[in-house]
Short mmCIF file of C-alpha atoms and ligand atoms in Angstrom, two decimals:
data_model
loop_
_atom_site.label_atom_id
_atom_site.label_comp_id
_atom_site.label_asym_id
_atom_site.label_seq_id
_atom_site.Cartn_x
_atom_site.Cartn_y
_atom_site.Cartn_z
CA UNK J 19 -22.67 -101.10 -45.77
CA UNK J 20 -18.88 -102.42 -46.43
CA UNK J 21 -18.93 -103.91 -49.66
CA UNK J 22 -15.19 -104.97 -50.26
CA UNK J 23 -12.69 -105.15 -47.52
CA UNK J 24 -9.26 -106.28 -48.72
CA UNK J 25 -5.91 -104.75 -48.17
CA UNK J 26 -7.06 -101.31 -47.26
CA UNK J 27 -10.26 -99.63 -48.66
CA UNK J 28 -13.83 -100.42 -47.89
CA UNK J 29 -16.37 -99.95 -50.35
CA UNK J 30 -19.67 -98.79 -49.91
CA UNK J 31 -22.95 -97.90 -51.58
CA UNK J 32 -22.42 -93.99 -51.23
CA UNK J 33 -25.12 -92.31 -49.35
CA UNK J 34 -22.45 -89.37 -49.96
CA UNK J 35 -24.93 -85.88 -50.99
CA UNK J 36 -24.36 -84.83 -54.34
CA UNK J 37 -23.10 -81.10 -53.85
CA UNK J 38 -22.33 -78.20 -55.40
CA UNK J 39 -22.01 -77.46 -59.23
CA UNK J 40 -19.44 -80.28 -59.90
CA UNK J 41 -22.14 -82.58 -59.84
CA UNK J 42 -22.50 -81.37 -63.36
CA UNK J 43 -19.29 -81.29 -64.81
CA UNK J 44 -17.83 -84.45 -63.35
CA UNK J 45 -16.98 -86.02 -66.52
CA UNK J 46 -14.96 -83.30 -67.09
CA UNK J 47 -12.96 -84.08 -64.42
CA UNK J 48 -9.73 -86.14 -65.08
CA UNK J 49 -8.43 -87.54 -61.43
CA UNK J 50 -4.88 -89.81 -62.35
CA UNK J 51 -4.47 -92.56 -59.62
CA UNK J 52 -0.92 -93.83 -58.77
CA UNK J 53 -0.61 -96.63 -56.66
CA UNK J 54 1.38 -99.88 -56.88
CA UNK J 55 -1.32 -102.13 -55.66
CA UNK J 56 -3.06 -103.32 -58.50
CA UNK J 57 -6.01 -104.25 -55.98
CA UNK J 58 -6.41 -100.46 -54.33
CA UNK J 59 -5.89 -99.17 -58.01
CA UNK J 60 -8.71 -100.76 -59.34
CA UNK J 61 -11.03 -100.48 -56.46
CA UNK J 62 -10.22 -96.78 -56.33
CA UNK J 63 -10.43 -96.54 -59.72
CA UNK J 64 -13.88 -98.36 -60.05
CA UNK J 65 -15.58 -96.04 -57.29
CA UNK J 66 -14.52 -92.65 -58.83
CA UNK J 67 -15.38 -93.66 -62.27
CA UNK J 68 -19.17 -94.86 -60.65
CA UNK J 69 -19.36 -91.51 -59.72
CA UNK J 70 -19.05 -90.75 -62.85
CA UNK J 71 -14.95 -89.16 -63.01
CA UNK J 72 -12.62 -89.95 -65.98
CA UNK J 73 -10.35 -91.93 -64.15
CA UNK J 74 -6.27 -92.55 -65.23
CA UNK J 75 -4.60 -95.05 -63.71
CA UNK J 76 -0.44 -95.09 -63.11
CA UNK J 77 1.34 -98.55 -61.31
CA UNK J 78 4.26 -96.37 -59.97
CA UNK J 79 5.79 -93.30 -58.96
CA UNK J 80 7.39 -92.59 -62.36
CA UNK J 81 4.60 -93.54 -64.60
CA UNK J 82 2.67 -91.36 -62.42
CA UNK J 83 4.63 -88.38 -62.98
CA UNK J 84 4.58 -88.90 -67.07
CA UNK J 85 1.07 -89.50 -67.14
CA UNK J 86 1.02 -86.20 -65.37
CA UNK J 87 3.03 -84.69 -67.88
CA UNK J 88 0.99 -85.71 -70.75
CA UNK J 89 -2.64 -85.43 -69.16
CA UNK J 90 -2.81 -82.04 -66.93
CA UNK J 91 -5.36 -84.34 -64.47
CA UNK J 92 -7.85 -82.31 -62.29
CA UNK J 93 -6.56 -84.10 -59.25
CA UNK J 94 -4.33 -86.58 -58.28
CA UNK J 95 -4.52 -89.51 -55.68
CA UNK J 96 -1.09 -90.90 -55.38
CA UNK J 97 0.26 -93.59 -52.44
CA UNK J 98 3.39 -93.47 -50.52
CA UNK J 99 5.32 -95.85 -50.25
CA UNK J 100 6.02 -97.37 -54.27
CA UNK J 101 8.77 -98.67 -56.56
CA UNK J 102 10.69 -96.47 -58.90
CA UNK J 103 9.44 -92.91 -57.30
CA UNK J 104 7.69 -92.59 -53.84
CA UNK J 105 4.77 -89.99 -53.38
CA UNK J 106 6.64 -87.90 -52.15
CA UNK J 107 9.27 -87.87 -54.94
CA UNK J 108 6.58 -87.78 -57.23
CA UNK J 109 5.03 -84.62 -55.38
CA UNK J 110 8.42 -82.44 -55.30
CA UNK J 111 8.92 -82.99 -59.21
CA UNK J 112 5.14 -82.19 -60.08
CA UNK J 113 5.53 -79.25 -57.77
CA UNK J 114 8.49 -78.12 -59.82
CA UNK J 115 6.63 -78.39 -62.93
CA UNK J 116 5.14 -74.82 -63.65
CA UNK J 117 2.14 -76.24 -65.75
CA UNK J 118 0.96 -78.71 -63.36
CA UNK J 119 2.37 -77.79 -60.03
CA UNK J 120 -0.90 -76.70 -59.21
CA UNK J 121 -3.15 -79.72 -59.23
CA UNK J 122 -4.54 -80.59 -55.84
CA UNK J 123 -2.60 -84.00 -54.50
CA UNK J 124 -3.87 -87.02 -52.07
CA UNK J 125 -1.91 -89.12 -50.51
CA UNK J 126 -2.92 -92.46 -49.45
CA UNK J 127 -0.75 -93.61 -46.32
CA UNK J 128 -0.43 -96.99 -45.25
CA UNK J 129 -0.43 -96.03 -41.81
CA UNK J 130 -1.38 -92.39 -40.20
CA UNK J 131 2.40 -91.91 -38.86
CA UNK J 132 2.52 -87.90 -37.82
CA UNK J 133 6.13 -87.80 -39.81
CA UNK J 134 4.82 -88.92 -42.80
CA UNK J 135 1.47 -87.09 -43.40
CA UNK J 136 3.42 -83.79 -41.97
CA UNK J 137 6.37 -84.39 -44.58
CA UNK J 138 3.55 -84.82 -47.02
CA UNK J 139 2.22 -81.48 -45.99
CA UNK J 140 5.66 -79.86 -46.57
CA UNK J 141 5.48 -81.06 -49.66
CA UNK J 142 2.43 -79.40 -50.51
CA UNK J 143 -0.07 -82.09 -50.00
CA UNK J 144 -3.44 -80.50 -49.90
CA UNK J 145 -5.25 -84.08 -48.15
CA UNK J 146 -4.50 -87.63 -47.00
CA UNK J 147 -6.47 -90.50 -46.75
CA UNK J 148 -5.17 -93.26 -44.26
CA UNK J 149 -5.86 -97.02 -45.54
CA UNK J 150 -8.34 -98.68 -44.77
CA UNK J 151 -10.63 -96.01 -46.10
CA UNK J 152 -14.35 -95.81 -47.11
CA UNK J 153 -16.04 -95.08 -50.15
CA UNK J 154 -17.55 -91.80 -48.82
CA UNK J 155 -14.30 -90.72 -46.85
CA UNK J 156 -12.89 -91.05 -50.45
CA UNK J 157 -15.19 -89.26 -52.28
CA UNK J 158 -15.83 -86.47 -50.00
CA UNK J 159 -11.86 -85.84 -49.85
CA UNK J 160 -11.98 -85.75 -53.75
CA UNK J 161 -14.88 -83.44 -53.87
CA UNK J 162 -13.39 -81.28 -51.19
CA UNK J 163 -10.09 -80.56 -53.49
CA UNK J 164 -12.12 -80.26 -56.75
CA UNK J 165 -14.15 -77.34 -55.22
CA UNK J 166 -11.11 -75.30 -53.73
CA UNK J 167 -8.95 -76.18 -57.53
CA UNK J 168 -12.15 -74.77 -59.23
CA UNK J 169 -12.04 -71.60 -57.16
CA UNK J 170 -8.96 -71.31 -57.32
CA UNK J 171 -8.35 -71.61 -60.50
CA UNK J 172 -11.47 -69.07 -61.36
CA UNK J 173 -9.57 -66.48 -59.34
CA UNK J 174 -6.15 -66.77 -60.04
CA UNK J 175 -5.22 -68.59 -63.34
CA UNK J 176 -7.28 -66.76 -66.06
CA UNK J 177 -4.73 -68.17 -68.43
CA UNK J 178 -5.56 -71.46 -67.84
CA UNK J 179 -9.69 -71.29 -67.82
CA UNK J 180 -11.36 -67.74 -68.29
CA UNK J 181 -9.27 -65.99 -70.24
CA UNK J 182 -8.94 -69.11 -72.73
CA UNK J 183 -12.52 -69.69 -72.41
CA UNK J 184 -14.57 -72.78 -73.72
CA UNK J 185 -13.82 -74.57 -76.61
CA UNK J 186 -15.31 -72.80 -79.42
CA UNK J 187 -14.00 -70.01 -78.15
CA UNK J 188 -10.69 -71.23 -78.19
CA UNK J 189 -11.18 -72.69 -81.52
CA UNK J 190 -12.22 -69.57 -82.78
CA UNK J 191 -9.10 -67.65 -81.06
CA UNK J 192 -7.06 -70.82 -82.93
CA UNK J 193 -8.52 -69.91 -86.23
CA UNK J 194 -8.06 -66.27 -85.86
CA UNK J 195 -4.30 -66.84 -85.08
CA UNK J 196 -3.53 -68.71 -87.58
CA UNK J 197 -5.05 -66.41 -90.22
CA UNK J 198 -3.14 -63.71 -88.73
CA UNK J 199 0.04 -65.83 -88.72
CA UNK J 200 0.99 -65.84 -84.85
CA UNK J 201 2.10 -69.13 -84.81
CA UNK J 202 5.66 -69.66 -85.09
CA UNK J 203 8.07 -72.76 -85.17
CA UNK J 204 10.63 -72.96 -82.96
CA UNK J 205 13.15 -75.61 -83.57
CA UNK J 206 15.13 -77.72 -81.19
CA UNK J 207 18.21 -78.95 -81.65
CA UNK J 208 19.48 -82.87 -81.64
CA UNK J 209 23.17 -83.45 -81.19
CA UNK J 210 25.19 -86.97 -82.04
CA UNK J 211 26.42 -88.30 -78.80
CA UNK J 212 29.83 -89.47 -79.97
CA UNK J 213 30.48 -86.69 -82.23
CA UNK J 214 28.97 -83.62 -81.05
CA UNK J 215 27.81 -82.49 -84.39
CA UNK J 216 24.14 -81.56 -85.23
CA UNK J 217 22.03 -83.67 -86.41
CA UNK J 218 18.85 -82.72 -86.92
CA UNK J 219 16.27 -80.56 -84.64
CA UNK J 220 12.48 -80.70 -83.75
CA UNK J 221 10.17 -78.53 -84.80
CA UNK J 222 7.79 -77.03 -82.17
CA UNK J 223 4.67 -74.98 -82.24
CA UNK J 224 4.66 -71.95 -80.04
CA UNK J 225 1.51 -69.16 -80.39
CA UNK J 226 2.63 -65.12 -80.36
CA UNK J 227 0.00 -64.45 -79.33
CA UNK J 228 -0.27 -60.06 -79.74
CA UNK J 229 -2.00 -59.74 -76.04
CA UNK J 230 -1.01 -63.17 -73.85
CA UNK J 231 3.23 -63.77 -75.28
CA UNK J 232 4.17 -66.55 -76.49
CA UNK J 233 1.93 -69.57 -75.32
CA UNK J 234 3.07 -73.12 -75.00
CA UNK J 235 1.57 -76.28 -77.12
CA UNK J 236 0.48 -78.05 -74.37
CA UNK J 237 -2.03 -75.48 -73.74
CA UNK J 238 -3.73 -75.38 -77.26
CA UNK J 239 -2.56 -78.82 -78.14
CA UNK J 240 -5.45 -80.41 -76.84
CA UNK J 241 -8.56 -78.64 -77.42
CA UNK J 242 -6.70 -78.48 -81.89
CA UNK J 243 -7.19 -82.02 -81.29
CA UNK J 244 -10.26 -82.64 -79.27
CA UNK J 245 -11.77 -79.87 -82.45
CA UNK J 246 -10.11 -81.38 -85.23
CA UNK J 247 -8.15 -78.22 -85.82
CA UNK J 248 -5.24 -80.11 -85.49
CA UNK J 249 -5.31 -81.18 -89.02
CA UNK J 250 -5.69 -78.06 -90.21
CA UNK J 251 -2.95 -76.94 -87.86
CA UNK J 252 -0.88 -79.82 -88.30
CA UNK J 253 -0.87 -78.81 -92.30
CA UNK J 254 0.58 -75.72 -91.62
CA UNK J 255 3.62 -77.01 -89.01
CA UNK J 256 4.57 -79.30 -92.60
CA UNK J 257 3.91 -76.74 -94.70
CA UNK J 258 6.29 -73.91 -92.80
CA UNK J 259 8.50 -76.96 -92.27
CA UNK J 260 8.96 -77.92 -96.12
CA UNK J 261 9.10 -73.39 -96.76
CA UNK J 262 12.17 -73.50 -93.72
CA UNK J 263 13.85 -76.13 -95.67
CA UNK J 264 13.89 -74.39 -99.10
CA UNK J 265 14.99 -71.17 -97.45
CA UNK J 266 18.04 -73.23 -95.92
CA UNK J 267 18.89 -74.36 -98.92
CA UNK J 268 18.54 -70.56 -100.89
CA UNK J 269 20.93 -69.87 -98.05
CA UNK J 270 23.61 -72.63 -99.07
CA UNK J 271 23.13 -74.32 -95.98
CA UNK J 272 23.21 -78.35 -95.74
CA UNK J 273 20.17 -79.84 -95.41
CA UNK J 274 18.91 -81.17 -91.86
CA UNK J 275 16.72 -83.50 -91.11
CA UNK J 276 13.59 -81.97 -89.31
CA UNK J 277 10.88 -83.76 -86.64
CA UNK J 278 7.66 -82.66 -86.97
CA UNK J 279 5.05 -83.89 -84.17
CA UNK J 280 2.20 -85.31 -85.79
CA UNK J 281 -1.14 -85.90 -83.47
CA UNK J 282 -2.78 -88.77 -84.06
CA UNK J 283 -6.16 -87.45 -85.97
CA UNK J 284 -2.93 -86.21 -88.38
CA UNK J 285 -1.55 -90.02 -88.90
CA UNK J 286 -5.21 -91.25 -89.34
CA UNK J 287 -5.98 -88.60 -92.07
CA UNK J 288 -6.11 -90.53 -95.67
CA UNK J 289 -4.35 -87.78 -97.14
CA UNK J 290 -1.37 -87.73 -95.27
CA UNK J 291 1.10 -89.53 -97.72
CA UNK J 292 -0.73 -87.47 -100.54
CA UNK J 293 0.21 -83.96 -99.01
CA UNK J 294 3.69 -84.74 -97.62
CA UNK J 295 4.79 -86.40 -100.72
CA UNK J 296 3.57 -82.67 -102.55
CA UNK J 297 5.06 -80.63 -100.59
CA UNK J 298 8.55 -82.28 -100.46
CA UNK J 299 8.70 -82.60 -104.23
CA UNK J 300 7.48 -78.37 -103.75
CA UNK J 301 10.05 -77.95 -101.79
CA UNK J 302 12.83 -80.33 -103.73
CA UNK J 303 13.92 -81.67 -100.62
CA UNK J 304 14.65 -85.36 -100.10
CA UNK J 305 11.81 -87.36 -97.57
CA UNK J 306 14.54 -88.66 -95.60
CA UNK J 307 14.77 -85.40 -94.30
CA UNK J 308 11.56 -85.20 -92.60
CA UNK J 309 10.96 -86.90 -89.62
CA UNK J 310 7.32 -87.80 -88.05
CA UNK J 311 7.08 -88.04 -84.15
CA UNK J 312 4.22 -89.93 -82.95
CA UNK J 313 3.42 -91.20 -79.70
CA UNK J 314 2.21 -94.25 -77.85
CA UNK J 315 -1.26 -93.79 -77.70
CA UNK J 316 -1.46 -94.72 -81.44
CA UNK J 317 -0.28 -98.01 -80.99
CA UNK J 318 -2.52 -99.51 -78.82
CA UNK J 319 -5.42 -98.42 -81.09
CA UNK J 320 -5.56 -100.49 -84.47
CA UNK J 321 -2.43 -102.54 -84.41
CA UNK J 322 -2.65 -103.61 -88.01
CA UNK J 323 -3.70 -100.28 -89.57
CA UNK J 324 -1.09 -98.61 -87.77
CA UNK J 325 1.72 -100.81 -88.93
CA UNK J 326 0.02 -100.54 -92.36
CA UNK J 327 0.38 -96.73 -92.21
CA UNK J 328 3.96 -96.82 -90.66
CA UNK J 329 5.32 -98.89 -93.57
CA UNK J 330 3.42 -96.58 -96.26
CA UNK J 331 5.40 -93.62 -94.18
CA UNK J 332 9.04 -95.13 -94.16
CA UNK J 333 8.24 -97.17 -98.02
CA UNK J 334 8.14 -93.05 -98.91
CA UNK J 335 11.82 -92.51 -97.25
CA UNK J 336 10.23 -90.10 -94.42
CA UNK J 337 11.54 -91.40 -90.73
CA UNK J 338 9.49 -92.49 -88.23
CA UNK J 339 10.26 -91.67 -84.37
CA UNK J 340 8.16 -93.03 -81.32
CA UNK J 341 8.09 -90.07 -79.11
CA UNK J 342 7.99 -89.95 -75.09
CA UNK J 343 8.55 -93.09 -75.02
CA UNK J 344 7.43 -94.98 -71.90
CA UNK J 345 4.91 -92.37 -70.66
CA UNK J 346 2.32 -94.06 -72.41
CA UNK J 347 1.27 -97.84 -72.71
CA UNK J 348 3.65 -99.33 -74.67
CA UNK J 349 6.07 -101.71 -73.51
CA UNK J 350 9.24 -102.80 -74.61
CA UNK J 351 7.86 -105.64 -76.55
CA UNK J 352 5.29 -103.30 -78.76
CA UNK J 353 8.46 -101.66 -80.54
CA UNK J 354 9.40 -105.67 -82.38
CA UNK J 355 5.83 -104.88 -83.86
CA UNK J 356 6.24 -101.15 -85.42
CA UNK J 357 8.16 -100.18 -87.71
CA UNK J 358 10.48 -97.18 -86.38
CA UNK J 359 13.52 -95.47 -87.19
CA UNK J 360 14.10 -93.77 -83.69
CA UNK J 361 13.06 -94.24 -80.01
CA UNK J 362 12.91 -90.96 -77.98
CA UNK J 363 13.17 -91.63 -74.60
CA UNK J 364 10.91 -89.42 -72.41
CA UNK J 365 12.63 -86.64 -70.76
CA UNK J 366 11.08 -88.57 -67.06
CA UNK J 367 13.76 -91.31 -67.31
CA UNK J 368 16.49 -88.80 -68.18
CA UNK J 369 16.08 -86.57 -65.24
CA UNK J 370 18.56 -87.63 -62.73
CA UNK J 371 19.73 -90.86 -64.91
CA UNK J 372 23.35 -90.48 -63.77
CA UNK J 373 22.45 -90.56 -59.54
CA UNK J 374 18.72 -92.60 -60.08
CA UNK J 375 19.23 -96.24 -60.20
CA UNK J 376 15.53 -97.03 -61.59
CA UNK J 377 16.02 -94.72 -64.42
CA UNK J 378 19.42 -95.89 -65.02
CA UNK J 379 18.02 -99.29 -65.36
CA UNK J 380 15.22 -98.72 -67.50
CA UNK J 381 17.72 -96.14 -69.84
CA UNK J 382 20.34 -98.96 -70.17
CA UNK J 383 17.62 -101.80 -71.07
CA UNK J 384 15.74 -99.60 -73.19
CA UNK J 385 18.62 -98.79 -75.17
CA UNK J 386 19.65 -102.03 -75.71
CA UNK J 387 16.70 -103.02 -76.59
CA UNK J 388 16.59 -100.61 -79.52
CA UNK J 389 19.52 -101.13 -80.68
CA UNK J 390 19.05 -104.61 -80.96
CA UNK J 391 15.87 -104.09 -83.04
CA UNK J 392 17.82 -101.48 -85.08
CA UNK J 393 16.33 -98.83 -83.92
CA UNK J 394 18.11 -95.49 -82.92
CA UNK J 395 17.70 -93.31 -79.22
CA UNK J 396 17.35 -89.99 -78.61
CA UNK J 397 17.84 -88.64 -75.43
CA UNK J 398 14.90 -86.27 -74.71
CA UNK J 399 15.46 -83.43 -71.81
CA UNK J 400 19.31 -83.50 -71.36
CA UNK J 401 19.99 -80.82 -68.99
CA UNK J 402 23.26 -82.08 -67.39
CA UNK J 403 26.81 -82.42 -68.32
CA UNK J 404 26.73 -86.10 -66.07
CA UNK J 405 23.15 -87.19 -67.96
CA UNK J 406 24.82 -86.84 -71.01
CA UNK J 407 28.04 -88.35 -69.88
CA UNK J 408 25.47 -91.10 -68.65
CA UNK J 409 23.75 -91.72 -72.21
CA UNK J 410 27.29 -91.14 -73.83
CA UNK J 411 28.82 -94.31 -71.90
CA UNK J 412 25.90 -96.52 -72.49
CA UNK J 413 25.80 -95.84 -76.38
CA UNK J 414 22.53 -93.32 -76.78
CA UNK J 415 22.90 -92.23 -80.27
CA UNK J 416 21.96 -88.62 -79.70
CA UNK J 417 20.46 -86.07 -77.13
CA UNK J 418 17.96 -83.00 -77.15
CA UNK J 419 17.58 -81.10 -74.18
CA UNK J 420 18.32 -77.83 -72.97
CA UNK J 421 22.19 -78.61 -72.27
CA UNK J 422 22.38 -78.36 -76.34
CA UNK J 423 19.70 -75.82 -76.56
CA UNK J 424 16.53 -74.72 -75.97
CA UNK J 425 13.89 -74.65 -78.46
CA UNK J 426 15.34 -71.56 -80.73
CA UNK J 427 13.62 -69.00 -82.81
CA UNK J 428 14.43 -70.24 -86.60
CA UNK J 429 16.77 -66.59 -86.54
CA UNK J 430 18.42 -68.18 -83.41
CA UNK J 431 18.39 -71.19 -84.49
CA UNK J 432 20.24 -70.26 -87.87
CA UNK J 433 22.72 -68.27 -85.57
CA UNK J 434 23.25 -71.84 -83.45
CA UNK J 435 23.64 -73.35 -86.83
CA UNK J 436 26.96 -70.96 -88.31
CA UNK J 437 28.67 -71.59 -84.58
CA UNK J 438 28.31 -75.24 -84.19
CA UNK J 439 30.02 -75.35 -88.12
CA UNK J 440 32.79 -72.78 -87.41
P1 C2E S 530 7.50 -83.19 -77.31
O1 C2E S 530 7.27 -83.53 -78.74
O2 C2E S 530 7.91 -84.30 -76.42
O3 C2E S 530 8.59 -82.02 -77.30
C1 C2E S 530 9.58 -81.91 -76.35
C2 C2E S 530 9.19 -80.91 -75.28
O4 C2E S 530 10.19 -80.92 -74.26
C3 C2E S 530 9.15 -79.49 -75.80
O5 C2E S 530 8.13 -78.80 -75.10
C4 C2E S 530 10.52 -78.95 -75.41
O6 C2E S 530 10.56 -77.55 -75.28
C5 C2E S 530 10.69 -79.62 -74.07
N1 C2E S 530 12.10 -79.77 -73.72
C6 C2E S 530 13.14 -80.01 -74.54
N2 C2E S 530 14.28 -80.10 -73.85
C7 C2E S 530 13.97 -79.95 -72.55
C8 C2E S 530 14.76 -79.94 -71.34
O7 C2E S 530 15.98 -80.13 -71.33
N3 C2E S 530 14.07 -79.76 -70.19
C9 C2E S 530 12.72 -79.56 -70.17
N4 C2E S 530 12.15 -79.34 -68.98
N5 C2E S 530 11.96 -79.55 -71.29
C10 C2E S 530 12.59 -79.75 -72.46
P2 C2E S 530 7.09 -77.86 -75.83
O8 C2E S 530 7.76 -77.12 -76.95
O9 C2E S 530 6.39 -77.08 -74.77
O10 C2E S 530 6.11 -78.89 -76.49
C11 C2E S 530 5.29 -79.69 -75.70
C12 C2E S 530 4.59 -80.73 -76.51
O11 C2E S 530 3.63 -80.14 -77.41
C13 C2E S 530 5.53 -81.52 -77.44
O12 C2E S 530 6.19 -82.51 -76.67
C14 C2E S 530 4.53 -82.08 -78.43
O13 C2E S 530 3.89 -83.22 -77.91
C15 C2E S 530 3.50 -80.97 -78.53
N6 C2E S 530 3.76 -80.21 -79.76
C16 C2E S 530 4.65 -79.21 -80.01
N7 C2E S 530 4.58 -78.80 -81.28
C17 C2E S 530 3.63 -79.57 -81.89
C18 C2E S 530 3.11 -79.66 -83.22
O14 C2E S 530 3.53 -78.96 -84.16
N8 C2E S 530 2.13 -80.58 -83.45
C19 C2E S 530 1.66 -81.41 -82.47
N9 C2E S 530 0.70 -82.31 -82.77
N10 C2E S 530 2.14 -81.38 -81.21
C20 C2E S 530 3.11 -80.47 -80.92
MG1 MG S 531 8.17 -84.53 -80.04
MG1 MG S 532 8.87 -85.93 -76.57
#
């Protein structure tokens, strides 16, 4: 029945039973696969997605753990023993992570060594598959953790599924809030390296909602964009943005320059330049002021209408930052192609920079890299006094993180403002 038989799993027509409900929804389900062996990834890969799974694939420990991040998979099958982060340092850090600490975790072990599957289990491994495996030992283990996440999370995280409901639903809760004007922008903000001083902040969308508190973007993110009310959305983020900056200046406050996260249906929307340019010259503030995040995933779509788009952007004076940078699919050599301003460097590399060798690495190269193509770094996720000594000796231009500040109310944020100047 063995189809394949090379370095570890054997595949094999499944005769596995098609069970339960998830039979139904398994396009729905997202499982992210981290393993270093490009062989095991792909034949892994190649048998979930048969079965019919939306499968995302990571070649190491850290990638993994961004991917995580950005994704919010259904399930994750990670190895052991791999460059850059093990499993089991990529398991501690997504259990730390309140939005995804929950996702049921496999571990594929080279060998079944008791020490190693029961650290695993410490960890808060929920299965482990020992190499060589088959296709229907896979596939059942997969299945198995699907079923208990889906109960579980039908029990105890209405926030997350019930209470949120399908996507119309939340569309319609989307609409309603923005009518009723509980969305708010909070605004982060980004401090020169060398100097100290403030230099700009990001602007981020949080929901008041009047029954659930404050929700987070990465909740309601992704279904604005899977809908298309993102653009809609995304209109108002530019358009509080551009009223923030006109209220600055009624207050005599100096301009600052403000990052606004743009999704990608956003940067692909033909009127883009037409509604930014009016509502700068509404507001009478100067473009260079604004500041456009984007991320990865855009650049790996239309290479020349992207570039196209990016030059329109910065030929209007706005700046253009590539955001979480190195979570995605660019490489190093993609940024000689774009046209940015500012490389953010993802908050996964930061963590840790000053004691983690592979982070250090990557930090130092990246930012030399930059700078050599003239572009500027931002430090995203600074939460230590030795990371930011860290960026500070190897010339990162400026940091965000929570050492500045977290992500303030605009009356906090004003407050943060007067001390930093007095
Ligand atoms: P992002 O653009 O990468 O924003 C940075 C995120 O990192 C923010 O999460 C911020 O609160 C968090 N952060 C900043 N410093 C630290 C730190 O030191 N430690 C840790 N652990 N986290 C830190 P937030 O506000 O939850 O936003 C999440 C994501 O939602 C954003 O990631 C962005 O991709 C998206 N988002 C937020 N606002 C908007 C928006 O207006 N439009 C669009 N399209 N996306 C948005
Ligand atoms: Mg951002
Ligand atoms: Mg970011």
């Amino acid at each position: 029945m063995g189809i394949y038989n090379v370095t570890g799993i054997v595949m094999a027509e499944s005769d596995s039973q098609t069970d339960s409900g998830l039979e139904n929804d398994r396009k729905r389900h997202k499982v992210l696969v981290i393993e270093d062996d490009e062989f095991i990834l792909d034949i892994v890969s190649e048998c979930l997605e048969a079965e019919g799974f939306e499968v995302r694939q990571a070649p190491h420990g850290q990638a993994g753990l961004a991917l995580a991040h950005q994704i919010h998979p259904d399930l994750i099958i990670c190895d052991v023993s791999m460059p850059y982060l093990n499993g089991y340092e990529v398991l501690k850090k997504l259990r730390e992570n309140c939005l995804i600490a929950a996702t049921p975790f496999i571990f594929l072990t080279a060998k079944a060594d008791r020490p190693d599957i029961r650290k695993g289990m410490v960890l808060g491994a929920d299965d482990y598959l020992t190499k060589p495996f088959t296709q229907d030992e896979l596939l059942e283990a997969v299945k198995a953790q699907l079923n208990k996440f889906e109960i579980f999370r039908q029990s105890f995280s209405p926030a997350h599924n019930s209470e949120l409901g399908s996507n119309d639903q939340q569309v319609f809760e989307l609409k309603n809030a923005l009518e009723n004007s509980e969305f708010e922008l909070f605004y982060q903000p980004q401090i020169d390296l060398a100097s100290g001083s403030l230099i700009g902040a990001e602007a981020l969308l949080r929901w008041n909602s009047p029954t659930k508190g404050y929700i987070s973007p990465a909740q309601f993110i992704p279904v604005a964009e899977e809908t298309g009310f993102i653009l809609e959305l995304g209109q108002w983020v530019l358009t509080e943005v551009c009223h923030q900056f006109k209220t600055w200046q009624s207050q005599g406050l100096q301009p600052l320059r403000v990052a606004v996260n743009l999704s990608s249906l956003q940067f692909e929307d033909p009127n883009l330049e037409g509604y930014i340019t009016r509502l700068l010259q509404e507001a009478d503030i100067a473009p260079q002021y604004l500041e456009v995040e984007l991320t990865e995933s855009l650049l790996v779509k239309d290479v020349e209408s992207t570039v196209q788009r990016l030059s329109q952007l910065r030929a209007m004076a706005i700046t253009v930052a590539i955001d979480d940078f190195g979570t995605g699919y660019a490489s190093l050599g993609y940024l000689q192609h774009f046209p940015f301003d500012i490389l953010k460097l993802d908050r996964c590399f930061i963590s840790d920079v000053d004691r983690n060798s592979s982070n250090a690495a990557i930090v130092s190269a990246v930012i030399k890299m930059a700078h050599d193509l003239g572009l500027k770094v931002i430090a995203e996720g600074v939460e230590t006094e030795s990371e930011r000594h860290f960026l500070r000796e190897h010339g990162c231009d400026a940091m965000q993180g929570y050492l500045a500040s977290r992500p303030l109310s605009v009356e906090d944020f004003g407050q943060f403002r007067r001390q930093i100047r007095s």
